[in-house]
Amino acid sequence: MSDCNPESYKLGQRVHSANDARRIGTVKYVGEVQGYSGTWLGVDWDYGNGKHDGSINGVRYFQAKSQKSGSFVRVHNLSPGISLPEALRVRYRGESSKEEEDEMYVLSASNKHVSIELVGKDKIQDKFSKFEELTSAALPYLGVSSPGANIGTIVTNLKELDLTGNLLSDWKDIGAIGEQLPALAVLNLSNNLISKEVTGLPQLKSIRILVLNCTGVNWMQVEILKHSLPALEELHLMGNSISEITPVSSPIVQGFDNLQLLNLEDNCIAEWSEIFKLCQIRSLEQLYLNKNNLNRIYYPNNDTIHELVSAHESHEESYLPFQNLCCLLLGSNMIEDLDSIHSLDSFPKLMDIRLSENPVSDPGRGGIPRFAIIARLGKIKILNGSEVSPRERKESEIRYVRLVMSKLHDNPEEIKRLHPRFGELKEFHGIEDERPSTGSARDQKMSSGLISIILKCVAASIGEKPLLTKKLPASTTVGKLKILCESFFKLKSIKPKLFLQEEGSPLPLLLDDEMASLMDLGIGNESTILVDDES
């Protein structure tokens, strides 16, 4: 649908191309353009698929957000969108084209497309054409720009509504949709560019999950929204360039009495002090912070907690910081210090952690391997999406203790500072001191103790080879093992490269220190070493 009267379009109005509902933009200019007849609409397109920056032939008509996001369009080539009831009829009562069926999907809360296969299409259309039976509606990229009238009498049982990629921009319209759908529990508004002014929003007491990914919202808007969403359990705010958490009336965020999951992935938060402002949301169980700019984490000591509590302007009861947080996703940040790792053990209930793609968890960038993270964090049960089994924990802790003993056996103060759990783990696993003493029988026994390792050849240039199990002294160095592999696999003019394959780790660990021994690396029985070539 297109409106052929240019005067009906207003500055700031959201529109889409008449031929492509996914090409969405904002009207920035209505009027004449020098050298061209008639009235034109200047549009700043969301995804930069324009021709200029709002100026043409040296005359500026509007300022686009980038050099190639603006263009001038005739009115018949634009659509102001349709109402929500119209979109329901298009989706569930109209005949879909083959192209539309190929594009049918559900947008998950993590902004991923989940394709839908239409099985028994005719029966489904027949059922959904009876709107009173509809409990879930997916209306992505249909150009919905207004709530329309009497939605509640059309879809009386609607509980989930996906409005991803539409033209909704006014909170009053969003409030009207929620008010007319009293059973609505899940609302996805991703990729709608919504106004900064949050006004006229009624109480939406049934909404439990709200998805505002890539909508341009900031935390000040969230602080206003929370008063209208008393039952909110999940809030998704991905991709909004949020850099600050800005509480309104106190140093920390209050309210959100039922919020269990907060998704702040793919934003611009650089300081943990911003995240710490969320520490008194006592119902919060899951906090997603992947793809931000965080470089350290900390958990406050008792003095800091006392100061925090004293700073409260309200008389509400205070709680331990993040007292119910059990899942914290920190992947793809800039964390590089071990103190940040150690601080995670202080969170009272934290069991599920993601640290992948941080310098501290990447041995190739000076970080520590998976087994060392597991050993340092005594409560975690899931690391980087992979379960930590009791066996993996035991082997990781023993391996870690032996590694520390081999590196720092003469420096107890350094051990205490760098390895807070070392003493506890050493005692728990009953590991005795193994200090080398010159010429002693014990020392000879230790250095001649054999470790059973599995050698697996993975290099294409070497060809397929059967697995080899070898018993080698714990003192065998990486350099020596490379020489042995050349003999074991009869390698000619091929220099091997060795990797340690660890349980639960998506990538093997490169063994590049030729002077390090198997004991130094914490390699234990039944460890798998991958043999590749240098190319």
Short mmCIF file of C-alpha atoms in Angstrom, two decimals:
data_model
loop_
_atom_site.label_atom_id
_atom_site.label_comp_id
_atom_site.label_asym_id
_atom_site.label_seq_id
_atom_site.Cartn_x
_atom_site.Cartn_y
_atom_site.Cartn_z
CA MET A 1 0.00 0.00 0.00
CA SER A 2 1.30 3.45 -0.88
CA ASP A 3 -0.15 6.89 -0.20
CA CYS A 4 0.08 9.07 -3.31
CA ASN A 5 -0.28 12.38 -1.46
CA PRO A 6 3.19 13.63 -0.46
CA GLU A 7 1.67 16.07 2.03
CA SER A 8 0.46 13.09 4.11
CA TYR A 9 4.07 12.21 4.99
CA LYS A 10 5.67 13.90 8.00
CA LEU A 11 9.29 14.48 8.89
CA GLY A 12 10.55 11.65 11.06
CA GLN A 13 7.94 9.22 9.73
CA ARG A 14 9.05 5.63 9.21
CA VAL A 15 8.45 4.24 5.72
CA HIS A 16 9.50 1.36 3.50
CA SER A 17 10.02 0.96 -0.20
CA ALA A 18 6.75 0.15 -1.97
CA ASN A 19 8.43 -2.83 -3.60
CA ASP A 20 10.45 -4.08 -0.62
CA ALA A 21 9.14 -4.05 2.97
CA ARG A 22 12.66 -4.82 4.22
CA ARG A 23 14.05 -1.55 2.80
CA ILE A 24 13.12 0.73 5.68
CA GLY A 25 13.98 4.37 6.28
CA THR A 26 12.98 7.68 7.84
CA VAL A 27 11.48 10.65 6.00
CA LYS A 28 13.86 13.61 6.40
CA TYR A 29 12.62 16.00 3.70
CA VAL A 30 9.38 16.74 1.81
CA GLY A 31 9.45 19.29 -1.02
CA GLU A 32 10.96 20.32 -4.31
CA VAL A 33 14.45 19.47 -5.57
CA GLN A 34 16.24 21.97 -7.83
CA GLY A 35 16.34 20.82 -11.44
CA TYR A 36 13.56 18.26 -11.00
CA SER A 37 9.81 18.73 -11.26
CA GLY A 38 7.25 17.88 -8.62
CA THR A 39 7.47 16.99 -4.95
CA TRP A 40 10.07 14.59 -3.61
CA LEU A 41 10.57 12.76 -0.34
CA GLY A 42 14.09 12.65 1.09
CA VAL A 43 14.62 9.34 2.89
CA ASP A 44 17.49 8.25 5.11
CA TRP A 45 17.62 4.45 4.71
CA ASP A 46 18.44 2.29 7.74
CA TYR A 47 20.97 0.06 6.06
CA GLY A 48 22.78 2.65 3.98
CA ASN A 49 21.36 1.54 0.63
CA GLY A 50 20.92 5.05 -0.77
CA LYS A 51 22.77 7.31 -3.19
CA HIS A 52 24.02 10.35 -1.25
CA ASP A 53 24.16 12.07 2.16
CA GLY A 54 21.11 14.31 1.71
CA SER A 55 22.66 16.82 -0.70
CA ILE A 56 22.52 16.89 -4.48
CA ASN A 57 24.21 19.21 -6.98
CA GLY A 58 25.75 21.19 -4.14
CA VAL A 59 22.46 21.87 -2.34
CA ARG A 60 21.78 20.23 1.04
CA TYR A 61 18.20 19.19 1.72
CA PHE A 62 18.75 16.99 4.78
CA GLN A 63 21.59 15.34 6.68
CA ALA A 64 21.73 11.57 6.25
CA LYS A 65 23.56 9.41 8.77
CA SER A 66 26.13 8.28 6.19
CA GLN A 67 27.43 9.30 2.78
CA LYS A 68 25.34 6.74 0.93
CA SER A 69 22.22 6.30 3.07
CA GLY A 70 20.06 9.10 1.61
CA SER A 71 18.00 9.31 -1.56
CA PHE A 72 15.08 11.21 -3.07
CA VAL A 73 12.02 9.15 -3.85
CA ARG A 74 8.72 9.78 -5.59
CA VAL A 75 5.74 9.30 -3.31
CA HIS A 76 4.34 6.34 -5.25
CA ASN A 77 7.55 4.43 -4.56
CA LEU A 78 7.05 4.57 -0.77
CA SER A 79 4.63 2.96 1.66
CA PRO A 80 3.62 4.40 5.06
CA GLY A 81 2.78 0.89 6.19
CA ILE A 82 -0.34 -0.91 7.31
CA SER A 83 -2.16 -1.53 10.58
CA LEU A 84 -1.69 -4.59 12.76
CA PRO A 85 -5.08 -6.12 11.82
CA GLU A 86 -4.24 -5.68 8.14
CA ALA A 87 -0.90 -7.43 8.66
CA LEU A 88 -2.66 -10.33 10.39
CA ARG A 89 -4.96 -10.73 7.40
CA VAL A 90 -2.03 -10.57 4.97
CA ARG A 91 -0.06 -13.19 6.86
CA TYR A 92 -2.78 -15.61 7.89
CA ARG A 93 -5.63 -15.17 5.45
CA GLY A 94 -3.85 -14.26 2.23
CA GLU A 95 -2.19 -16.71 -0.16
CA SER A 96 1.59 -16.58 0.32
CA SER A 97 3.92 -16.59 -2.64
CA LYS A 98 6.80 -19.05 -3.00
CA GLU A 99 9.21 -16.17 -2.25
CA GLU A 100 7.35 -15.33 0.98
CA GLU A 101 7.38 -18.96 2.09
CA ASP A 102 11.14 -19.09 1.55
CA GLU A 103 11.50 -16.08 3.85
CA MET A 104 9.29 -17.40 6.66
CA TYR A 105 11.18 -17.61 9.92
CA VAL A 106 10.99 -16.82 13.61
CA LEU A 107 13.49 -14.31 15.01
CA SER A 108 14.83 -15.67 18.29
CA ALA A 109 15.63 -13.45 21.26
CA SER A 110 19.31 -13.68 20.28
CA ASN A 111 18.51 -12.13 16.87
CA LYS A 112 18.95 -15.36 14.90
CA HIS A 113 16.60 -16.49 12.13
CA VAL A 114 14.95 -19.84 12.75
CA SER A 115 13.39 -21.07 9.50
CA ILE A 116 9.86 -22.46 9.52
CA GLU A 117 8.85 -25.38 7.35
CA LEU A 118 5.17 -25.30 6.45
CA VAL A 119 3.80 -28.80 6.95
CA GLY A 120 0.12 -29.15 6.11
CA LYS A 121 0.01 -25.54 4.91
CA ASP A 122 -3.69 -25.59 3.99
CA LYS A 123 -4.72 -26.89 7.41
CA ILE A 124 -2.54 -24.32 9.14
CA GLN A 125 -3.98 -21.47 7.07
CA ASP A 126 -7.48 -22.72 7.77
CA LYS A 127 -6.78 -22.78 11.52
CA PHE A 128 -5.06 -19.41 11.59
CA SER A 129 -7.79 -17.82 9.51
CA LYS A 130 -9.90 -18.33 12.63
CA PHE A 131 -8.18 -15.53 14.51
CA GLU A 132 -9.78 -16.41 17.81
CA GLU A 133 -7.67 -19.61 17.85
CA LEU A 134 -4.41 -17.75 17.20
CA THR A 135 -2.09 -17.73 20.24
CA SER A 136 1.16 -16.77 18.48
CA ALA A 137 1.65 -14.43 15.52
CA ALA A 138 4.86 -13.74 13.58
CA LEU A 139 4.59 -10.60 11.45
CA PRO A 140 8.19 -9.66 10.59
CA TYR A 141 8.84 -7.04 7.91
CA LEU A 142 5.23 -6.49 6.91
CA GLY A 143 5.29 -2.72 7.29
CA VAL A 144 3.17 -2.55 10.46
CA SER A 145 3.03 1.14 11.40
CA SER A 146 -0.04 1.44 13.64
CA PRO A 147 -2.06 -0.67 16.08
CA GLY A 148 -5.32 -0.33 14.20
CA ALA A 149 -8.70 -0.67 15.83
CA ASN A 150 -10.25 -3.49 17.83
CA ILE A 151 -7.22 -5.84 17.81
CA GLY A 152 -8.45 -7.43 21.02
CA THR A 153 -11.70 -8.52 19.41
CA ILE A 154 -9.86 -10.03 16.42
CA VAL A 155 -7.15 -12.07 18.18
CA THR A 156 -8.69 -12.71 21.57
CA ASN A 157 -6.14 -15.30 22.75
CA LEU A 158 -2.88 -13.90 21.38
CA LYS A 159 0.01 -14.55 23.79
CA GLU A 160 3.10 -14.09 21.59
CA LEU A 161 3.62 -11.39 18.97
CA ASP A 162 6.71 -10.91 16.78
CA LEU A 163 6.78 -7.48 15.12
CA THR A 164 10.43 -7.53 14.05
CA GLY A 165 11.46 -5.08 11.34
CA ASN A 166 8.28 -3.03 11.08
CA LEU A 167 7.60 0.73 11.14
CA LEU A 168 6.49 1.20 14.75
CA SER A 169 8.19 4.23 16.26
CA ASP A 170 5.85 5.65 18.91
CA TRP A 171 5.56 4.15 22.41
CA LYS A 172 1.90 5.20 22.46
CA ASP A 173 1.22 2.81 19.58
CA ILE A 174 3.13 0.02 21.30
CA GLY A 175 1.18 0.70 24.49
CA ALA A 176 -2.09 0.56 22.56
CA ILE A 177 -1.17 -2.85 21.14
CA GLY A 178 -0.34 -4.21 24.59
CA GLU A 179 -3.45 -2.67 26.16
CA GLN A 180 -5.76 -4.25 23.57
CA LEU A 181 -4.13 -7.68 23.97
CA PRO A 182 -4.52 -8.47 27.69
CA ALA A 183 -3.15 -12.02 27.33
CA LEU A 184 0.04 -10.91 25.50
CA ALA A 185 3.08 -12.30 27.34
CA VAL A 186 5.85 -12.13 24.70
CA LEU A 187 6.47 -9.07 22.50
CA ASN A 188 9.36 -8.79 20.02
CA LEU A 189 9.97 -5.29 18.65
CA SER A 190 13.50 -5.84 17.28
CA ASN A 191 14.60 -3.62 14.39
CA ASN A 192 11.89 -1.02 14.92
CA LEU A 193 13.50 2.41 15.39
CA ILE A 194 11.55 3.65 18.41
CA SER A 195 11.27 7.23 19.67
CA LYS A 196 13.41 8.36 22.60
CA GLU A 197 10.31 9.86 24.24
CA VAL A 198 8.55 7.25 26.38
CA THR A 199 5.14 8.76 27.00
CA GLY A 200 1.58 7.50 27.19
CA LEU A 201 2.56 3.95 28.06
CA PRO A 202 -0.14 2.16 30.08
CA GLN A 203 0.38 -0.67 32.55
CA LEU A 204 1.18 -3.83 30.56
CA LYS A 205 0.81 -6.31 33.39
CA SER A 206 0.88 -9.53 31.35
CA ILE A 207 4.10 -8.98 29.36
CA ARG A 208 6.83 -11.29 30.68
CA ILE A 209 9.31 -11.17 27.76
CA LEU A 210 10.17 -7.97 25.89
CA VAL A 211 12.69 -7.97 23.03
CA LEU A 212 14.07 -4.55 22.04
CA ASN A 213 17.13 -5.58 20.05
CA CYS A 214 18.41 -2.95 17.59
CA THR A 215 15.70 -0.42 18.44
CA GLY A 216 17.96 2.46 19.52
CA VAL A 217 16.76 2.41 23.15
CA ASN A 218 19.04 3.53 25.97
CA TRP A 219 18.96 2.75 29.68
CA MET A 220 17.14 5.98 30.58
CA GLN A 221 14.20 4.72 28.51
CA VAL A 222 14.43 1.34 30.21
CA GLU A 223 14.14 3.05 33.60
CA ILE A 224 10.84 4.61 32.45
CA LEU A 225 9.57 1.41 30.83
CA LYS A 226 10.03 -0.69 33.98
CA HIS A 227 7.14 1.10 35.72
CA SER A 228 4.75 -0.13 33.00
CA LEU A 229 6.06 -3.71 33.01
CA PRO A 230 5.66 -5.07 36.56
CA ALA A 231 5.66 -8.74 35.47
CA LEU A 232 8.72 -8.53 33.18
CA GLU A 233 10.96 -11.63 33.44
CA GLU A 234 13.18 -11.26 30.35
CA LEU A 235 14.50 -8.09 28.73
CA HIS A 236 16.60 -8.25 25.55
CA LEU A 237 18.54 -5.11 24.56
CA MET A 238 21.11 -6.33 22.03
CA GLY A 239 22.74 -4.00 19.53
CA ASN A 240 21.64 -0.65 20.96
CA SER A 241 25.08 0.98 21.46
CA ILE A 242 24.41 1.18 25.21
CA SER A 243 27.55 2.32 27.05
CA GLU A 244 26.11 3.41 30.41
CA ILE A 245 23.61 2.09 32.92
CA THR A 246 21.93 5.25 34.23
CA PRO A 247 19.62 4.73 37.22
CA VAL A 248 17.22 7.60 37.85
CA SER A 249 16.98 8.07 41.61
CA SER A 250 19.81 6.07 43.21
CA PRO A 251 23.39 4.92 42.49
CA ILE A 252 22.16 1.48 41.50
CA VAL A 253 19.24 0.07 39.53
CA GLN A 254 16.15 -0.67 41.60
CA GLY A 255 12.84 -2.28 40.74
CA PHE A 256 12.56 -5.06 38.16
CA ASP A 257 11.25 -7.30 40.93
CA ASN A 258 10.65 -10.26 38.58
CA LEU A 259 13.45 -9.79 36.05
CA GLN A 260 15.36 -13.07 35.64
CA LEU A 261 17.21 -12.55 32.34
CA LEU A 262 18.84 -9.38 31.04
CA ASN A 263 20.48 -9.49 27.61
CA LEU A 264 22.95 -6.65 26.95
CA GLU A 265 24.99 -8.41 24.26
CA ASP A 266 26.58 -6.51 21.39
CA ASN A 267 26.65 -3.11 23.10
CA CYS A 268 29.46 -0.69 24.04
CA ILE A 269 29.85 -1.17 27.81
CA ALA A 270 33.52 -0.81 28.76
CA GLU A 271 33.51 -0.49 32.56
CA TRP A 272 32.41 -3.17 35.02
CA SER A 273 31.30 -0.35 37.33
CA GLU A 274 28.37 0.15 34.93
CA ILE A 275 27.38 -3.50 35.20
CA PHE A 276 27.75 -3.37 38.97
CA LYS A 277 24.80 -0.96 39.05
CA LEU A 278 22.63 -4.01 38.31
CA CYS A 279 23.83 -5.91 41.38
CA GLN A 280 20.70 -5.36 43.51
CA ILE A 281 18.20 -6.79 41.01
CA ARG A 282 17.71 -9.71 43.34
CA SER A 283 15.68 -11.88 40.94
CA LEU A 284 18.35 -11.65 38.21
CA GLU A 285 19.61 -15.14 37.27
CA GLN A 286 21.06 -14.68 33.78
CA LEU A 287 23.13 -11.76 32.50
CA TYR A 288 24.34 -11.75 28.88
CA LEU A 289 27.28 -9.43 28.18
CA ASN A 290 28.93 -11.02 25.14
CA LYS A 291 30.42 -8.62 22.58
CA ASN A 292 30.96 -5.55 24.75
CA ASN A 293 34.24 -3.78 25.59
CA LEU A 294 34.76 -5.00 29.17
CA ASN A 295 38.40 -5.43 30.22
CA ARG A 296 37.99 -6.48 33.84
CA ILE A 297 35.50 -7.92 36.33
CA TYR A 298 35.38 -7.64 40.08
CA TYR A 299 33.21 -8.66 43.00
CA PRO A 300 33.16 -6.17 45.87
CA ASN A 301 34.73 -6.79 49.24
CA ASN A 302 32.73 -6.36 52.46
CA ASP A 303 33.68 -2.69 52.85
CA THR A 304 32.47 -1.86 49.36
CA ILE A 305 29.22 -3.75 49.96
CA HIS A 306 28.69 -1.77 53.18
CA GLU A 307 29.28 1.53 51.36
CA LEU A 308 26.87 0.46 48.65
CA VAL A 309 24.15 -0.37 51.16
CA SER A 310 24.72 2.88 53.06
CA ALA A 311 24.39 4.87 49.84
CA HIS A 312 20.85 3.61 49.25
CA GLU A 313 18.39 6.47 49.38
CA SER A 314 15.48 4.08 49.84
CA HIS A 315 14.74 2.08 52.93
CA GLU A 316 14.33 -1.16 51.05
CA GLU A 317 16.23 -4.19 52.24
CA SER A 318 19.62 -4.66 50.59
CA TYR A 319 21.01 -7.97 49.40
CA LEU A 320 24.33 -9.52 48.50
CA PRO A 321 25.44 -8.24 45.09
CA PHE A 322 24.18 -10.48 42.28
CA GLN A 323 22.92 -12.88 44.92
CA ASN A 324 20.95 -15.11 42.52
CA LEU A 325 23.04 -14.76 39.37
CA CYS A 326 23.81 -18.24 38.06
CA CYS A 327 24.67 -17.52 34.38
CA LEU A 328 27.10 -14.83 33.19
CA LEU A 329 28.10 -14.64 29.52
CA LEU A 330 31.26 -12.59 28.89
CA GLY A 331 32.42 -13.91 25.52
CA SER A 332 34.14 -11.64 22.98
CA ASN A 333 35.20 -8.94 25.43
CA MET A 334 38.72 -7.67 26.29
CA ILE A 335 39.27 -9.35 29.67
CA GLU A 336 42.93 -10.19 30.16
CA ASP A 337 43.77 -10.37 33.88
CA LEU A 338 43.62 -13.40 36.17
CA ASP A 339 42.12 -11.38 39.03
CA SER A 340 38.98 -11.06 36.91
CA ILE A 341 38.83 -14.85 36.63
CA HIS A 342 39.33 -15.30 40.37
CA SER A 343 36.61 -12.76 41.18
CA LEU A 344 34.02 -14.96 39.43
CA ASP A 345 34.39 -17.47 42.25
CA SER A 346 33.01 -14.89 44.68
CA PHE A 347 29.60 -14.62 43.03
CA PRO A 348 27.34 -16.60 45.39
CA LYS A 349 25.52 -18.85 42.87
CA LEU A 350 27.42 -18.46 39.60
CA MET A 351 27.64 -21.82 37.78
CA ASP A 352 27.47 -21.06 34.03
CA ILE A 353 30.18 -18.81 32.55
CA ARG A 354 31.26 -17.90 29.03
CA LEU A 355 34.79 -16.50 28.63
CA SER A 356 35.61 -17.54 25.07
CA GLU A 357 37.27 -14.99 22.76
CA ASN A 358 38.84 -13.00 25.60
CA PRO A 359 42.64 -12.62 25.86
CA VAL A 360 42.61 -14.25 29.31
CA SER A 361 41.10 -17.48 27.93
CA ASP A 362 43.19 -17.64 24.76
CA PRO A 363 46.59 -19.32 25.29
CA GLY A 364 47.64 -17.94 21.91
CA ARG A 365 47.34 -14.42 23.36
CA GLY A 366 48.97 -15.16 26.69
CA GLY A 367 45.84 -16.50 28.35
CA ILE A 368 45.20 -19.74 30.21
CA PRO A 369 43.68 -22.99 28.88
CA ARG A 370 40.31 -24.48 29.80
CA PHE A 371 41.63 -26.84 32.47
CA ALA A 372 43.25 -23.94 34.37
CA ILE A 373 40.02 -21.92 34.31
CA ILE A 374 38.04 -24.89 35.63
CA ALA A 375 40.56 -25.41 38.43
CA ARG A 376 40.53 -21.74 39.42
CA LEU A 377 36.71 -21.62 39.58
CA GLY A 378 35.39 -24.19 42.02
CA LYS A 379 31.64 -23.71 41.46
CA ILE A 380 31.22 -23.59 37.70
CA LYS A 381 29.34 -26.44 36.03
CA ILE A 382 29.22 -25.04 32.49
CA LEU A 383 32.15 -23.27 30.79
CA ASN A 384 31.79 -21.75 27.31
CA GLY A 385 28.59 -23.70 26.74
CA SER A 386 30.16 -27.07 27.57
CA GLU A 387 29.33 -29.01 30.73
CA VAL A 388 32.15 -29.55 33.21
CA SER A 389 31.81 -33.18 34.20
CA PRO A 390 33.02 -34.44 37.61
CA ARG A 391 35.78 -36.33 35.82
CA GLU A 392 36.93 -33.25 33.89
CA ARG A 393 36.93 -31.19 37.09
CA LYS A 394 39.03 -33.74 38.98
CA GLU A 395 41.54 -34.15 36.16
CA SER A 396 41.73 -30.37 35.60
CA GLU A 397 42.38 -29.64 39.27
CA ILE A 398 45.05 -32.32 39.65
CA ARG A 399 46.71 -31.21 36.44
CA TYR A 400 46.61 -27.58 37.57
CA VAL A 401 48.14 -28.33 41.00
CA ARG A 402 50.99 -30.30 39.45
CA LEU A 403 51.63 -27.56 36.93
CA VAL A 404 51.83 -24.91 39.67
CA MET A 405 54.12 -27.13 41.75
CA SER A 406 56.48 -27.63 38.84
CA LYS A 407 56.64 -23.90 38.10
CA LEU A 408 56.60 -22.22 41.52
CA HIS A 409 57.51 -24.87 44.10
CA ASP A 410 60.09 -22.58 45.76
CA ASN A 411 57.90 -19.47 45.97
CA PRO A 412 54.90 -20.00 48.30
CA GLU A 413 54.01 -16.30 48.43
CA GLU A 414 53.83 -16.13 44.64
CA ILE A 415 51.66 -19.25 44.63
CA LYS A 416 49.26 -17.73 47.16
CA ARG A 417 48.97 -14.50 45.15
CA LEU A 418 48.59 -16.01 41.68
CA HIS A 419 46.78 -19.23 42.58
CA PRO A 420 44.26 -18.63 45.39
CA ARG A 421 42.81 -22.16 45.24
CA PHE A 422 46.14 -24.01 45.06
CA GLY A 423 46.41 -24.93 48.75
CA GLU A 424 42.77 -26.00 48.95
CA LEU A 425 43.05 -28.20 45.82
CA LYS A 426 46.38 -29.71 46.84
CA GLU A 427 44.93 -30.81 50.18
CA PHE A 428 41.60 -31.94 48.71
CA HIS A 429 43.25 -34.24 46.16
CA GLY A 430 45.93 -35.42 48.59
CA ILE A 431 48.82 -34.37 46.35
CA GLU A 432 52.14 -34.51 48.12
CA ASP A 433 55.05 -32.17 47.54
CA GLU A 434 57.26 -33.33 44.72
CA ARG A 435 60.26 -31.11 45.18
CA PRO A 436 63.26 -32.38 43.29
CA SER A 437 66.19 -33.31 45.51
CA THR A 438 69.49 -34.05 43.79
CA GLY A 439 70.25 -37.73 43.40
CA SER A 440 67.34 -38.93 45.52
CA ALA A 441 65.47 -42.08 44.61
CA ARG A 442 62.22 -40.13 44.83
CA ASP A 443 63.42 -37.59 42.24
CA GLN A 444 64.48 -40.34 39.86
CA LYS A 445 61.17 -42.08 40.31
CA MET A 446 59.28 -38.88 39.62
CA SER A 447 61.21 -37.99 36.48
CA SER A 448 60.97 -41.54 35.19
CA GLY A 449 57.22 -41.81 35.99
CA LEU A 450 55.42 -42.72 32.82
CA ILE A 451 52.41 -40.95 31.35
CA SER A 452 50.17 -42.72 28.85
CA ILE A 453 49.29 -40.37 25.98
CA ILE A 454 47.35 -40.87 22.73
CA LEU A 455 48.94 -39.57 19.53
CA LYS A 456 46.54 -38.74 16.70
CA CYS A 457 47.83 -37.75 13.27
CA VAL A 458 45.62 -35.05 11.64
CA ALA A 459 47.89 -33.60 8.93
CA ALA A 460 46.58 -34.07 5.39
CA SER A 461 50.16 -34.17 4.04
CA ILE A 462 51.01 -37.09 6.33
CA GLY A 463 48.00 -39.18 5.39
CA GLU A 464 45.79 -41.39 7.52
CA LYS A 465 47.59 -43.10 10.38
CA PRO A 466 46.23 -45.28 13.18
CA LEU A 467 46.06 -43.86 16.72
CA LEU A 468 49.14 -44.57 18.80
CA THR A 469 49.17 -44.94 22.58
CA LYS A 470 52.61 -44.37 24.09
CA LYS A 471 53.95 -44.32 27.64
CA LEU A 472 56.47 -41.53 28.04
CA PRO A 473 58.36 -40.04 30.99
CA ALA A 474 56.64 -37.00 32.53
CA SER A 475 59.88 -35.11 31.93
CA THR A 476 59.62 -35.51 28.13
CA THR A 477 59.78 -32.07 26.51
CA VAL A 478 57.67 -30.86 23.60
CA GLY A 479 60.80 -30.72 21.45
CA LYS A 480 61.67 -34.32 22.31
CA LEU A 481 58.09 -35.44 21.62
CA LYS A 482 58.24 -33.89 18.15
CA ILE A 483 61.36 -35.91 17.38
CA LEU A 484 59.64 -39.06 18.67
CA CYS A 485 56.58 -38.36 16.49
CA GLU A 486 58.82 -38.16 13.43
CA SER A 487 59.98 -41.67 14.30
CA PHE A 488 56.57 -43.05 15.36
CA PHE A 489 54.82 -41.92 12.17
CA LYS A 490 57.87 -42.31 9.89
CA LEU A 491 57.78 -38.68 8.83
CA LYS A 492 60.27 -37.64 6.17
CA SER A 493 61.03 -33.95 5.57
CA ILE A 494 57.89 -33.01 7.53
CA LYS A 495 58.20 -30.93 10.69
CA PRO A 496 55.38 -31.82 13.11
CA LYS A 497 53.34 -29.32 15.08
CA LEU A 498 51.69 -30.56 18.27
CA PHE A 499 48.35 -29.65 19.85
CA LEU A 500 46.71 -30.78 23.08
CA GLN A 501 43.08 -31.77 22.61
CA GLU A 502 41.15 -30.96 25.78
CA GLU A 503 37.72 -32.22 26.78
CA GLY A 504 35.07 -29.52 26.36
CA SER A 505 37.38 -27.10 24.56
CA PRO A 506 36.32 -26.18 20.98
CA LEU A 507 39.91 -25.61 19.82
CA PRO A 508 43.04 -27.62 20.64
CA LEU A 509 45.91 -25.94 22.50
CA LEU A 510 49.10 -25.36 20.51
CA LEU A 511 52.20 -26.76 22.26
CA ASP A 512 54.80 -24.27 21.06
CA ASP A 513 57.27 -24.18 23.99
CA GLU A 514 59.76 -26.85 23.01
CA MET A 515 61.50 -26.73 26.41
CA ALA A 516 58.29 -27.37 28.40
CA SER A 517 57.84 -30.91 29.69
CA LEU A 518 54.63 -32.92 29.80
CA MET A 519 54.61 -32.33 33.56
CA ASP A 520 55.09 -28.58 33.09
CA LEU A 521 52.06 -28.48 30.81
CA GLY A 522 49.94 -30.49 33.24
CA ILE A 523 49.44 -33.27 30.69
CA GLY A 524 48.13 -36.39 32.42
CA ASN A 525 47.25 -39.96 31.54
CA GLU A 526 45.02 -40.58 28.51
CA SER A 527 45.62 -37.06 27.14
CA THR A 528 45.30 -36.75 23.36
CA ILE A 529 48.06 -35.01 21.39
CA LEU A 530 47.25 -34.03 17.80
CA VAL A 531 50.13 -34.25 15.33
CA ASP A 532 49.89 -31.76 12.44
CA ASP A 533 52.46 -30.39 10.00
CA GLU A 534 54.05 -26.93 9.98
CA SER A 535 52.37 -25.84 6.74
#
